[in-house]
XYZ file of C-alpha atoms in Angstrom:
43
model
C 126.245 77.490 119.587
C 123.705 76.876 116.856
C 121.765 79.668 115.221
C 118.023 79.053 115.416
C 115.780 80.946 113.045
C 112.015 81.311 113.079
C 110.266 79.684 110.128
C 108.159 81.715 107.718
C 104.956 80.039 108.965
C 105.674 80.866 112.609
C 106.693 84.414 111.674
C 103.377 84.881 109.891
C 101.442 83.692 112.932
C 103.521 85.925 115.212
C 102.777 88.888 112.980
C 99.051 88.179 113.280
C 99.343 87.984 117.081
C 101.055 91.366 117.219
C 98.343 92.983 115.094
C 95.448 91.499 117.084
C 94.231 93.762 119.896
C 92.694 90.818 121.752
C 95.988 89.061 122.525
C 97.713 89.412 125.891
C 100.952 91.251 126.563
C 102.728 87.939 127.189
C 101.574 86.609 123.827
C 102.785 89.772 122.108
C 106.146 89.502 123.880
C 106.570 85.906 122.688
C 105.543 86.871 119.148
C 108.004 89.770 119.132
C 110.754 87.446 120.298
C 109.960 85.010 117.506
C 110.061 87.769 114.896
C 113.340 89.123 116.222
C 114.888 85.714 115.528
C 113.617 85.669 111.930
C 116.291 85.405 109.251
C 116.555 88.521 107.066
C 114.815 88.366 103.704
C 117.038 87.447 100.774
C 117.047 89.905 97.916
């Protein structure tokens, strides 16, 4: 099974969706899912 990671660009957009009060619950759920699949930041 391959590991799929969310890109930095998509993670940024997902973060904006989560912060926007105008977005629907389904949109926020999809954005949260995308961010949960984000690779951890390298130090």
